[in-house]
mmCIF file of C-alpha atoms and ligand atoms in Angstrom:
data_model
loop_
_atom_site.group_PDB
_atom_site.id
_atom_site.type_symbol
_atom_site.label_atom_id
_atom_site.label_comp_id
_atom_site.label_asym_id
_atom_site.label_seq_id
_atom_site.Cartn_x
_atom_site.Cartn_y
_atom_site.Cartn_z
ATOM 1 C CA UNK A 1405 99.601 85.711 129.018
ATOM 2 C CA UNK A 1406 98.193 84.887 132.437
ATOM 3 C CA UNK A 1407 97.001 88.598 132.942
ATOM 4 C CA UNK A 1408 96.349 88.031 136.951
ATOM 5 C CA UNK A 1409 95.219 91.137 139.306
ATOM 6 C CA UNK A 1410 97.467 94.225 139.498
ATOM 7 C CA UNK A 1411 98.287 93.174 136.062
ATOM 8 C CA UNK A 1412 98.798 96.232 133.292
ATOM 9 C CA UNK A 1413 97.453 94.752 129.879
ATOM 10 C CA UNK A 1414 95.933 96.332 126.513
ATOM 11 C CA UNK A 1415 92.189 95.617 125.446
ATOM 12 C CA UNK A 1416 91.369 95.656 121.698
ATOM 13 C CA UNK A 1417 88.351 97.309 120.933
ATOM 14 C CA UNK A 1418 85.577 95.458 118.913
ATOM 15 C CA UNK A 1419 82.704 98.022 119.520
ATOM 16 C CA UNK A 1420 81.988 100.104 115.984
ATOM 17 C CA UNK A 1421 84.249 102.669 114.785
ATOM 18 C CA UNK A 1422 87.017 101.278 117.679
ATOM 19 C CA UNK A 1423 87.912 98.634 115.743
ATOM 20 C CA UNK A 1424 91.675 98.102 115.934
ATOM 21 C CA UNK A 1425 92.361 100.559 118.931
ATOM 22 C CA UNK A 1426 93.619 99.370 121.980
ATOM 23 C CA UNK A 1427 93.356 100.877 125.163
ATOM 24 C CA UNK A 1428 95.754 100.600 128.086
ATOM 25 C CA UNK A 1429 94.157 99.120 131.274
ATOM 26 C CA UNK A 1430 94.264 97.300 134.856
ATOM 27 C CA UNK A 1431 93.058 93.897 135.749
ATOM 28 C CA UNK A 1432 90.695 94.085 138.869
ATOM 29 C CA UNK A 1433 89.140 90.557 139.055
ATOM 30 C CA UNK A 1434 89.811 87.588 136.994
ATOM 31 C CA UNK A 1435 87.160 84.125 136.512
ATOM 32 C CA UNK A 1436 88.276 81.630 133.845
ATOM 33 C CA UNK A 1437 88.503 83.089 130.948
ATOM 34 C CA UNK A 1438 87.111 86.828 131.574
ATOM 35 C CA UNK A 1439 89.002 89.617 133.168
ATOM 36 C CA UNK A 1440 87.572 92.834 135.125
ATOM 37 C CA UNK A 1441 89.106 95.701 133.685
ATOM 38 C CA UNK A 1442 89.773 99.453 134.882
ATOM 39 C CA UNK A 1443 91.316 101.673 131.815
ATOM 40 C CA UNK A 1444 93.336 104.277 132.398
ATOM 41 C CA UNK A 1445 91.754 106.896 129.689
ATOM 42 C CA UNK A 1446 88.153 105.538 129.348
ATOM 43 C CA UNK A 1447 85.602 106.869 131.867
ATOM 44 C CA UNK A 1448 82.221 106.004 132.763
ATOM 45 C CA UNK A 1449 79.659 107.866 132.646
ATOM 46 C CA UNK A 1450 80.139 109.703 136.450
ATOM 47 C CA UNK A 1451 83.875 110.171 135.468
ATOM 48 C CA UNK A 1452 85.264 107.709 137.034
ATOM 49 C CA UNK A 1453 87.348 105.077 134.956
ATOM 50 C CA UNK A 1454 85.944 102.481 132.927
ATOM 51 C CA UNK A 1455 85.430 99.337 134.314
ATOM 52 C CA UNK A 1456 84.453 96.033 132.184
ATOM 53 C CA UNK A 1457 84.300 92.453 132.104
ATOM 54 C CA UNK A 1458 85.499 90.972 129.203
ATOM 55 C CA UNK A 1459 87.152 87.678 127.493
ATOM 56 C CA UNK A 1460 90.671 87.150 127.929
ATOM 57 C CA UNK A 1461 90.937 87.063 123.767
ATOM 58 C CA UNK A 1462 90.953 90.503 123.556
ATOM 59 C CA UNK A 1463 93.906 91.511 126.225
ATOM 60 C CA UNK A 1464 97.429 91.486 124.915
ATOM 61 C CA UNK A 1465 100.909 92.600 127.272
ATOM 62 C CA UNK A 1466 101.437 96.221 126.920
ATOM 63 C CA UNK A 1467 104.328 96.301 124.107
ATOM 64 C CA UNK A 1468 107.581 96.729 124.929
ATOM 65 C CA UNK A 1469 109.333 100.620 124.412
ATOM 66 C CA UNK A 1470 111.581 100.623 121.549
ATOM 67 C CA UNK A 1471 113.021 103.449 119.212
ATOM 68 C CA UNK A 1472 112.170 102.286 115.845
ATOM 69 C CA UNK A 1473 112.780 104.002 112.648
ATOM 70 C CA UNK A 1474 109.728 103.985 110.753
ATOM 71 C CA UNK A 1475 109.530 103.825 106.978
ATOM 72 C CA UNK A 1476 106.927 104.735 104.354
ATOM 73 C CA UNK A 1477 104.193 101.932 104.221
ATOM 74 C CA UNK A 1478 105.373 101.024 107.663
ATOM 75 C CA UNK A 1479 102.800 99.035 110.135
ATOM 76 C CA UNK A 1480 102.651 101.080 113.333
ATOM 77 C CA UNK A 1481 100.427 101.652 116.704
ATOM 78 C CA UNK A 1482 99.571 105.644 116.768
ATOM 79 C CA UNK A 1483 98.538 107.747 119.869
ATOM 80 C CA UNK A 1484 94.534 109.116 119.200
ATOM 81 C CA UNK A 1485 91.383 109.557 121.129
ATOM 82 C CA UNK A 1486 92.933 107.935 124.058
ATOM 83 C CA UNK A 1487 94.286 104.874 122.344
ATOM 84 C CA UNK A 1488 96.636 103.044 120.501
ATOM 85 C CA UNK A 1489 95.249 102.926 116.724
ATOM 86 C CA UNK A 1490 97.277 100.161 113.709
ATOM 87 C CA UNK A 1491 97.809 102.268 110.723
ATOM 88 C CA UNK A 1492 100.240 102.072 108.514
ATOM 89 C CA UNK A 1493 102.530 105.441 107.991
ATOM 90 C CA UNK A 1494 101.869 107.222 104.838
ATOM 91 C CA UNK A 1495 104.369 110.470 105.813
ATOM 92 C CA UNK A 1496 106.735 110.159 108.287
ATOM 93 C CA UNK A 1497 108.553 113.453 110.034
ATOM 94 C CA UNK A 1498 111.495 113.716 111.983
ATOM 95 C CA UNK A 1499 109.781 115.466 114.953
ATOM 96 C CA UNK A 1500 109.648 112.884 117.798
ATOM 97 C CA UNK A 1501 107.014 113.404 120.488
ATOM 98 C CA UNK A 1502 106.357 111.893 123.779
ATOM 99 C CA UNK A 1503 104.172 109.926 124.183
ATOM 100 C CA UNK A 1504 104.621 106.621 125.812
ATOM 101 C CA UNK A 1505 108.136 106.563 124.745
ATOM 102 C CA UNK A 1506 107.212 106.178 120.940
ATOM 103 C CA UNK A 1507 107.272 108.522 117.942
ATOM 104 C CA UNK A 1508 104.057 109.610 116.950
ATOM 105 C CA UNK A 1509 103.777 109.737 113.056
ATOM 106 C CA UNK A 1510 100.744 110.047 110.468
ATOM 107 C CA UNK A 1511 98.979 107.200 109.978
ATOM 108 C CA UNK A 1512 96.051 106.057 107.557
ATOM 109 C CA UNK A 1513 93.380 104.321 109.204
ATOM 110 C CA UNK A 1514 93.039 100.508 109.147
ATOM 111 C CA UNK A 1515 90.941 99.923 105.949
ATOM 112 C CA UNK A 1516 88.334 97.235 104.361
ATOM 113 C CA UNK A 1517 88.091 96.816 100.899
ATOM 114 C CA UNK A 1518 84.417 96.870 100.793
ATOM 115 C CA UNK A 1519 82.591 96.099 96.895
ATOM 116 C CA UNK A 1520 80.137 98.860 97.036
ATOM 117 C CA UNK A 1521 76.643 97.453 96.485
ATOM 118 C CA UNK A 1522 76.112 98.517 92.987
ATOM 119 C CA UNK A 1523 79.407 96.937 91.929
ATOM 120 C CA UNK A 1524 77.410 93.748 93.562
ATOM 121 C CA UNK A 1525 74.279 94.530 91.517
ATOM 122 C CA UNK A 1526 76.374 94.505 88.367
ATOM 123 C CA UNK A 1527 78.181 91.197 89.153
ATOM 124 C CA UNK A 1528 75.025 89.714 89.783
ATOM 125 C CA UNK A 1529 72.907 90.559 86.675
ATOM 126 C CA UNK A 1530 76.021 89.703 85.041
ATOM 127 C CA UNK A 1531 76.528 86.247 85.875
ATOM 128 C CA UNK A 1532 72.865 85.460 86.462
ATOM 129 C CA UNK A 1533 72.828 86.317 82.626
ATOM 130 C CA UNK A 1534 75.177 84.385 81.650
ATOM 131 C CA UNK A 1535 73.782 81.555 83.227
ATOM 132 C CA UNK A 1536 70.775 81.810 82.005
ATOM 133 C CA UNK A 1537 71.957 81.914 78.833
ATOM 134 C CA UNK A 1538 74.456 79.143 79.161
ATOM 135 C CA UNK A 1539 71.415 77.019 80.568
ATOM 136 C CA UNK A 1540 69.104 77.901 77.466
ATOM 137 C CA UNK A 1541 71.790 76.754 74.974
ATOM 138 C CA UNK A 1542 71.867 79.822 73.288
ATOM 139 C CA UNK A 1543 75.840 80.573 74.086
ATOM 140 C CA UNK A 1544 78.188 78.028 74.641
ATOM 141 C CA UNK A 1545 80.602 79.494 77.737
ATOM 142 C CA UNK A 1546 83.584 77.984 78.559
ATOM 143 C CA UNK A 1547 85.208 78.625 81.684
ATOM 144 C CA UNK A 1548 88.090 81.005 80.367
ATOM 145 C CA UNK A 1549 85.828 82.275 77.536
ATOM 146 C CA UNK A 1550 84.058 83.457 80.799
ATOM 147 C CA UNK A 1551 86.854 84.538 83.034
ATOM 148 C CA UNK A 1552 87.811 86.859 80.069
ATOM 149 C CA UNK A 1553 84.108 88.192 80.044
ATOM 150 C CA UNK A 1554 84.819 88.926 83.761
ATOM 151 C CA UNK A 1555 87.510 90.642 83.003
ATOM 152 C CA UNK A 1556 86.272 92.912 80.448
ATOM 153 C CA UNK A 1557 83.313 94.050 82.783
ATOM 154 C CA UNK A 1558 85.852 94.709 85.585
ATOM 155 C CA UNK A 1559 88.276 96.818 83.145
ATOM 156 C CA UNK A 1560 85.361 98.516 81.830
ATOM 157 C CA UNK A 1561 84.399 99.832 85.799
ATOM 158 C CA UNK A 1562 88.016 99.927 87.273
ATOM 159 C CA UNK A 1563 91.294 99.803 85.641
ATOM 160 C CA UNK A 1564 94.413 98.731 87.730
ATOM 161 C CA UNK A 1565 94.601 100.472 90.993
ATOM 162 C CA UNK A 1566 98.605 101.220 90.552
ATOM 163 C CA UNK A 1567 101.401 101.364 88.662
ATOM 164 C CA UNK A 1568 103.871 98.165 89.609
ATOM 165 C CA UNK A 1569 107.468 98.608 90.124
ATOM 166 C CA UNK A 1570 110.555 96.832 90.275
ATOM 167 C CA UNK A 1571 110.687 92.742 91.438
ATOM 168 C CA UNK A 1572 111.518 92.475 95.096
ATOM 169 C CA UNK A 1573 111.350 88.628 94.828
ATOM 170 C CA UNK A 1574 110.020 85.531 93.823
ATOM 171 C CA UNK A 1575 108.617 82.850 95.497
ATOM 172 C CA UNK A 1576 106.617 79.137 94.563
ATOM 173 C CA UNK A 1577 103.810 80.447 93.575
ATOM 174 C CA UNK A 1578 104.279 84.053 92.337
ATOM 175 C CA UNK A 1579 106.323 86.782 91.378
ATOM 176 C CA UNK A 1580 105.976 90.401 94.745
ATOM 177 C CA UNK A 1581 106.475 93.635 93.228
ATOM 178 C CA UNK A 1582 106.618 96.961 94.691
ATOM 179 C CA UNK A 1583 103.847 99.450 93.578
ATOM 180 C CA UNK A 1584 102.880 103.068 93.939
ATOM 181 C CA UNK A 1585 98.977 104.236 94.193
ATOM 182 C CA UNK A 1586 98.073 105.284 90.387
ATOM 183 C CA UNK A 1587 95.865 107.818 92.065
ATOM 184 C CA UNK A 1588 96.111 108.412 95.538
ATOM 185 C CA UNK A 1589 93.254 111.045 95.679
ATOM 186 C CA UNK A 1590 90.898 107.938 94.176
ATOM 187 C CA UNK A 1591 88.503 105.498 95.866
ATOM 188 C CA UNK A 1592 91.976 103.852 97.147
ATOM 189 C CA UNK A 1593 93.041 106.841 99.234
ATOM 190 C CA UNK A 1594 92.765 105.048 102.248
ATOM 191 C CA UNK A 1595 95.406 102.471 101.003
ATOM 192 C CA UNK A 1596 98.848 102.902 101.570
ATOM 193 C CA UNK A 1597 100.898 104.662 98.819
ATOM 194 C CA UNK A 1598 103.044 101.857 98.725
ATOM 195 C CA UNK A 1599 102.022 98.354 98.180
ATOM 196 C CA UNK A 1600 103.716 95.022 97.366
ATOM 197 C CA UNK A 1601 101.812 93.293 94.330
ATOM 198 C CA UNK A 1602 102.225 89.380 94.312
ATOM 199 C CA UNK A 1603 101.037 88.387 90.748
ATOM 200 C CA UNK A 1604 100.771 85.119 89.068
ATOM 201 C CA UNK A 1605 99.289 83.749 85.839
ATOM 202 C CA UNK A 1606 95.509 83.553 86.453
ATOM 203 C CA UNK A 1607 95.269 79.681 85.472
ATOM 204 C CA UNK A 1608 98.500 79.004 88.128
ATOM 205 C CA UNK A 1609 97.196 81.235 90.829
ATOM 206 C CA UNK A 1610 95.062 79.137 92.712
ATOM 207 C CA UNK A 1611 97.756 79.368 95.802
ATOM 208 C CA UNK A 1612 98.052 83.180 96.053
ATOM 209 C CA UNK A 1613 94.218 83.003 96.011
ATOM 210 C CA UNK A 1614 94.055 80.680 98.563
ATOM 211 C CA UNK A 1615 96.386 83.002 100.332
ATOM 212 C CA UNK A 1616 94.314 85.771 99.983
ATOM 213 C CA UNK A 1617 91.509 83.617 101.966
ATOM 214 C CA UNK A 1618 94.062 83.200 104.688
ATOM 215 C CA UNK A 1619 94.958 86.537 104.942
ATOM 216 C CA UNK A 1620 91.632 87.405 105.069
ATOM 217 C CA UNK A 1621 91.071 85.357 108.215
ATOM 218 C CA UNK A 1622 93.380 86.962 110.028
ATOM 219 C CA UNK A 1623 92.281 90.629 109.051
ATOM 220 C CA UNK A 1624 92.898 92.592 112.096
ATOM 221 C CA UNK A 1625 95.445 90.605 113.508
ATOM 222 C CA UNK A 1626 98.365 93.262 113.750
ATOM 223 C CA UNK A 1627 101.040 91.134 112.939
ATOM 224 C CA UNK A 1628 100.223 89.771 109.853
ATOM 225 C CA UNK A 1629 100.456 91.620 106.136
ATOM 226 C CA UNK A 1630 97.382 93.072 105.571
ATOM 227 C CA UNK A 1631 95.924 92.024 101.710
ATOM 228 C CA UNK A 1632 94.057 95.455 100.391
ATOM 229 C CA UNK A 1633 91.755 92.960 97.743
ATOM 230 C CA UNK A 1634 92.989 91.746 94.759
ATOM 231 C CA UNK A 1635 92.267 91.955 90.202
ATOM 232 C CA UNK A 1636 93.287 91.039 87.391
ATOM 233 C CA UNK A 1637 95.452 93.275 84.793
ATOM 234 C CA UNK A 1638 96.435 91.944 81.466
ATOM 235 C CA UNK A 1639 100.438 90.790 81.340
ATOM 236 C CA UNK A 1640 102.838 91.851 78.739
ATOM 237 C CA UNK A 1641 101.800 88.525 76.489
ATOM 238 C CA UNK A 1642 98.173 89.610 77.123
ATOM 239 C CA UNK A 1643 97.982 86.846 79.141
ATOM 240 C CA UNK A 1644 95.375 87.149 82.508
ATOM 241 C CA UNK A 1645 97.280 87.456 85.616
ATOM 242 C CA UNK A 1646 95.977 87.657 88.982
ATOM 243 C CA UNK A 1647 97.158 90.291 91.462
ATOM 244 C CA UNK A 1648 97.119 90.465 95.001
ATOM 245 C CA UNK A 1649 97.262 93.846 97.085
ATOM 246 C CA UNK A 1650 99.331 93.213 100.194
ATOM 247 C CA UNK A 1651 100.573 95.607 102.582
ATOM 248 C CA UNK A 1652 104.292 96.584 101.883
ATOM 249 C CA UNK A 1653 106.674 95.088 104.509
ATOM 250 C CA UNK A 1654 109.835 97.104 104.626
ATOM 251 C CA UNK A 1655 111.670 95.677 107.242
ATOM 252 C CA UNK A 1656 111.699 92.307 104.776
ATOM 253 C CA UNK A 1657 110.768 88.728 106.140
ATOM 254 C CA UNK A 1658 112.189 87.716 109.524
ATOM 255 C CA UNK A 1659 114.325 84.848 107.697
ATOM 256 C CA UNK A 1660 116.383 87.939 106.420
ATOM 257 C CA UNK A 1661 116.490 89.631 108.930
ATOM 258 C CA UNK A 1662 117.946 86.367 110.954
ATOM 259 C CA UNK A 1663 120.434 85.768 108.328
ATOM 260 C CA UNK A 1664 121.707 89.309 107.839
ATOM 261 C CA UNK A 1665 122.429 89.039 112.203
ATOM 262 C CA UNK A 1666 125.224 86.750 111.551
ATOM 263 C CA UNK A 1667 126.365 83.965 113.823
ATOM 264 C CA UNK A 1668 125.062 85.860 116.739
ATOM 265 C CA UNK A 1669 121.835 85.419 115.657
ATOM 266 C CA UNK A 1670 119.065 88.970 116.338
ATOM 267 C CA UNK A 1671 120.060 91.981 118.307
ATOM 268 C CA UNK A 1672 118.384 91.607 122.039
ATOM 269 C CA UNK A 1673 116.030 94.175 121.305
ATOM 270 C CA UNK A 1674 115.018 92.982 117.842
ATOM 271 C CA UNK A 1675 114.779 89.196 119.164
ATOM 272 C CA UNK A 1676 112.407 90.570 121.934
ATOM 273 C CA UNK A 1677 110.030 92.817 119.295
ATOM 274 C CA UNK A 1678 110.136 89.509 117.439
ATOM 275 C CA UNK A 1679 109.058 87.343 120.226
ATOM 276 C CA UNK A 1680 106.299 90.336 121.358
ATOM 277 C CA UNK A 1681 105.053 89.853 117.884
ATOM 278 C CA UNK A 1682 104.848 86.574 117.594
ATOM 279 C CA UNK A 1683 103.304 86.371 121.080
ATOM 280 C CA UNK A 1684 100.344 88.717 119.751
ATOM 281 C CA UNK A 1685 100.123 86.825 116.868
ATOM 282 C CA UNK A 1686 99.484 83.091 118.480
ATOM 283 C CA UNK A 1687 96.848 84.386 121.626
ATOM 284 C CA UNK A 1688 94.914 86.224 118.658
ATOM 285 C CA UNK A 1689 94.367 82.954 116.275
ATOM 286 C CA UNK A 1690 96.004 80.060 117.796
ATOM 287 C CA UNK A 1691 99.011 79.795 115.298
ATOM 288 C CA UNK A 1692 100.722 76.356 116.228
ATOM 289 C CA UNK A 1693 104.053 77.089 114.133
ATOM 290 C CA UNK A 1694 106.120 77.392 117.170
ATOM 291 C CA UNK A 1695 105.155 75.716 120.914
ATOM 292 C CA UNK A 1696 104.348 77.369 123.650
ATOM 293 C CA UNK A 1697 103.630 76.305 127.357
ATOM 294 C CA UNK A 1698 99.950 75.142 128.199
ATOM 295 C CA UNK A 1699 99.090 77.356 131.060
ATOM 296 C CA UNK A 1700 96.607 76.135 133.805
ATOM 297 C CA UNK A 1701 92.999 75.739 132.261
ATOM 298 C CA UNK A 1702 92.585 79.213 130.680
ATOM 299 C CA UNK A 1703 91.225 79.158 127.037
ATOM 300 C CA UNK A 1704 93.802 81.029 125.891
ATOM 301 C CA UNK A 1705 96.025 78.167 126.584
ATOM 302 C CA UNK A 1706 99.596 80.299 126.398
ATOM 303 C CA UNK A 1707 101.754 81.435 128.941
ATOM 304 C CA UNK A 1708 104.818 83.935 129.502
ATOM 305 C CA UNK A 1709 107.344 80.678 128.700
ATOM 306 C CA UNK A 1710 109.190 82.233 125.247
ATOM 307 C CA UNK A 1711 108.705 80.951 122.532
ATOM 308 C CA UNK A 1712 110.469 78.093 120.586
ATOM 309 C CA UNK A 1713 110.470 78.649 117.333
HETATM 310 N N1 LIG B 769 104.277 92.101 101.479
HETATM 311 C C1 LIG B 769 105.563 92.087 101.152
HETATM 312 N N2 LIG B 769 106.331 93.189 101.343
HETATM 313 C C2 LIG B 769 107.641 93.190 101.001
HETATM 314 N N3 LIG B 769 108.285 92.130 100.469
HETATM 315 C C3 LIG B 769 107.569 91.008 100.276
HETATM 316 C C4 LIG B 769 106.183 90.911 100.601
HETATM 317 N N4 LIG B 769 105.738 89.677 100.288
HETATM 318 C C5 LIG B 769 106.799 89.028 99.807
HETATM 319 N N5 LIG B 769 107.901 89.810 99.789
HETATM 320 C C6 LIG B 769 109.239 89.461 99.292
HETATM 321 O O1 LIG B 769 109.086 88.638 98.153
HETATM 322 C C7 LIG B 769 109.674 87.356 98.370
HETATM 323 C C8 LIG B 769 108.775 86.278 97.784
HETATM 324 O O2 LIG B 769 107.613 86.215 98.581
HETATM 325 P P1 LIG B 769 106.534 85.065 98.446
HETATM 326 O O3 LIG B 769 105.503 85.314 99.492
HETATM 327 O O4 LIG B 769 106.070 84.970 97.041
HETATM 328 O O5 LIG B 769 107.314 83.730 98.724
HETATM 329 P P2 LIG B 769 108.029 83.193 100.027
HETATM 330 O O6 LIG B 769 107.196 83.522 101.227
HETATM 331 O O7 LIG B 769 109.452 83.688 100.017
HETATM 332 O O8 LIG B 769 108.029 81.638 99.750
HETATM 333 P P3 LIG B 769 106.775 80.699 99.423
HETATM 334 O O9 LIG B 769 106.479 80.823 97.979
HETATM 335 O O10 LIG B 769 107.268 79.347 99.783
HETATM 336 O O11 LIG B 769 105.621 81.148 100.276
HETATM 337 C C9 LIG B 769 109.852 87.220 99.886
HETATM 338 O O12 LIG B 769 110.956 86.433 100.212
HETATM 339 C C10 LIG B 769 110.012 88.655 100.338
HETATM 340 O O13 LIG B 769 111.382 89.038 100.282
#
């Protein structure tokens, strides 16, 4: 994106409680790598509209208009407080409203799986215990004598946060499920109601951890399945198995999507969401799965050239 004057772009905010809004806006002045701003629905405080300076990172194109029909658990950009706000829908209605050209539906806010701080406390007497007694000789603890001791503590504060459904596939390194909130009035309100649930034995699940890691990296990035945290139920065998909360994609991978198209490969407008996506997606954490351009000697290093997947 080369965002030059006269430009209209989006800027994320970062400040607290804006997190994940963006907020439509003009480019006024560029230097390398910054860009003066005027938004169109922030003012200043004499009235007049906002103007910034800030990093190229945060600007993305302003996304294209398309009617999309939105599902439960969907990913989607609502209208509030003068922004654009990622949510994911937990009701959806039939009304359609104008604003910018897209429907406006109910959305939960983007949310963080924080541990609360006595949870913290107990994990940390816990294991410090443990140690201590491990170091002193007086309890021999091997390392799934003490995974199961972790387990015990976390059934005995939490049990499983939903009830899984049926398989919707399987892949190397685990087994996605769709699940329903157990409780959707509980301390997981704020998730969806629907989640997918990748689960794998706990002593083969080293990869969907490590995926969890990933995901966690690119937490806010608006492309990406969100993961909601992760535990560990007991299987059918009583076997340990390790679960991870991921946001529930409805509209299936892109690969299926591709091959359901036929010979004529995506729909124009699909193809073009696709590209959008995947646009966002590489100026927000430099993904180097498909090439793109190098632009003049801006940091962001990407230009309007599409994409080559
Ligand atoms: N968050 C999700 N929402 C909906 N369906 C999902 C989700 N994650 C995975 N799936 C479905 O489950 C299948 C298996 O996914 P999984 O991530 O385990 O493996 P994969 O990406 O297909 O392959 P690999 O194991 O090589 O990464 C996917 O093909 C997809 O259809």
């Amino acid at each position: 994106m080369s965002c030059e004057i006269g430009e209209t772009v989006e800027v994320i905010g970062i400040e607290d409680g804006m997190e994940g809004s963006y907020f439509r806006a003009q480019v006024i002045d560029r230097s390398p790598g910054r860009r003066t701003v005027r938004y169109q629905t922030l003012l200043a405080d004499d009235g007049s509209p906002l103007e910034e300076v800030i990093s190229v990172r945060r600007l993305r194109p302003p996304p294209p208009t398309v009617v999309a029909r939105f599902h439960l658990g969907d990913m989607v950009d609502a209208w509030h407080n003068d922004g654009w706000w990622v949510g994911s829908t937990i009701a959806c209605s039939s009304r359609v409203e104008g604003i910018g050209g897209r429907r406006k539906v109910e959305v939960s806010q983007e949310i963080e799986w924080k541990e609360s701080s006595w949870w913290k406390l107990v994990q940390l007497v816990f294991f410090s215990l443990f140690w201590w007694l491990n170091r002193a000789s007086m309890v021999e603890v091997s390392s799934a004598c003490f995974l199961q001791l972790v387990q015990l503590v976390f059934f005995s504060l939490f049990s499983s946060a939903c009830f899984r459904g049926c398989l919707i596939g399987k892949g190397c390194f685990g087994s996605v499920y769709v699940a329903n909130l157990k409780k959707p009035k509980s301390r997981y309100s704020s998730f969806p109601p629907i989640l997918a649930v990748k689960s794998a034995e706990v002593s083969v699940s080293s990869s969907i951890q490590k995926e969890k890691e990933v995901l966690n990296n690119l937490r806010g990035c608006r492309n990406v399945i969100r993961c909601f945290g992760e535990e560990i139920t007991t299987g059918e065998n009583g076997q340990m198995v390790y679960n991870l909360l991921l946001q529930y994609g409805s509209g299936r991978t892109l690969a299926d999507l591709i091959n359901k198209s036929g010979q004529n490969g995506l729909p124009v407008e699909e193809r073009r969401r696709s590209e959008y996506e995947l646009h966002c997606w590489s100026e927000e954490e430099d993904v180097s799965c498909f090439s793109v351009e190098e632009s003049d000697t801006e940091e962001t290093g990407s230009s309007n050239n599409p994409l080559k997947l």
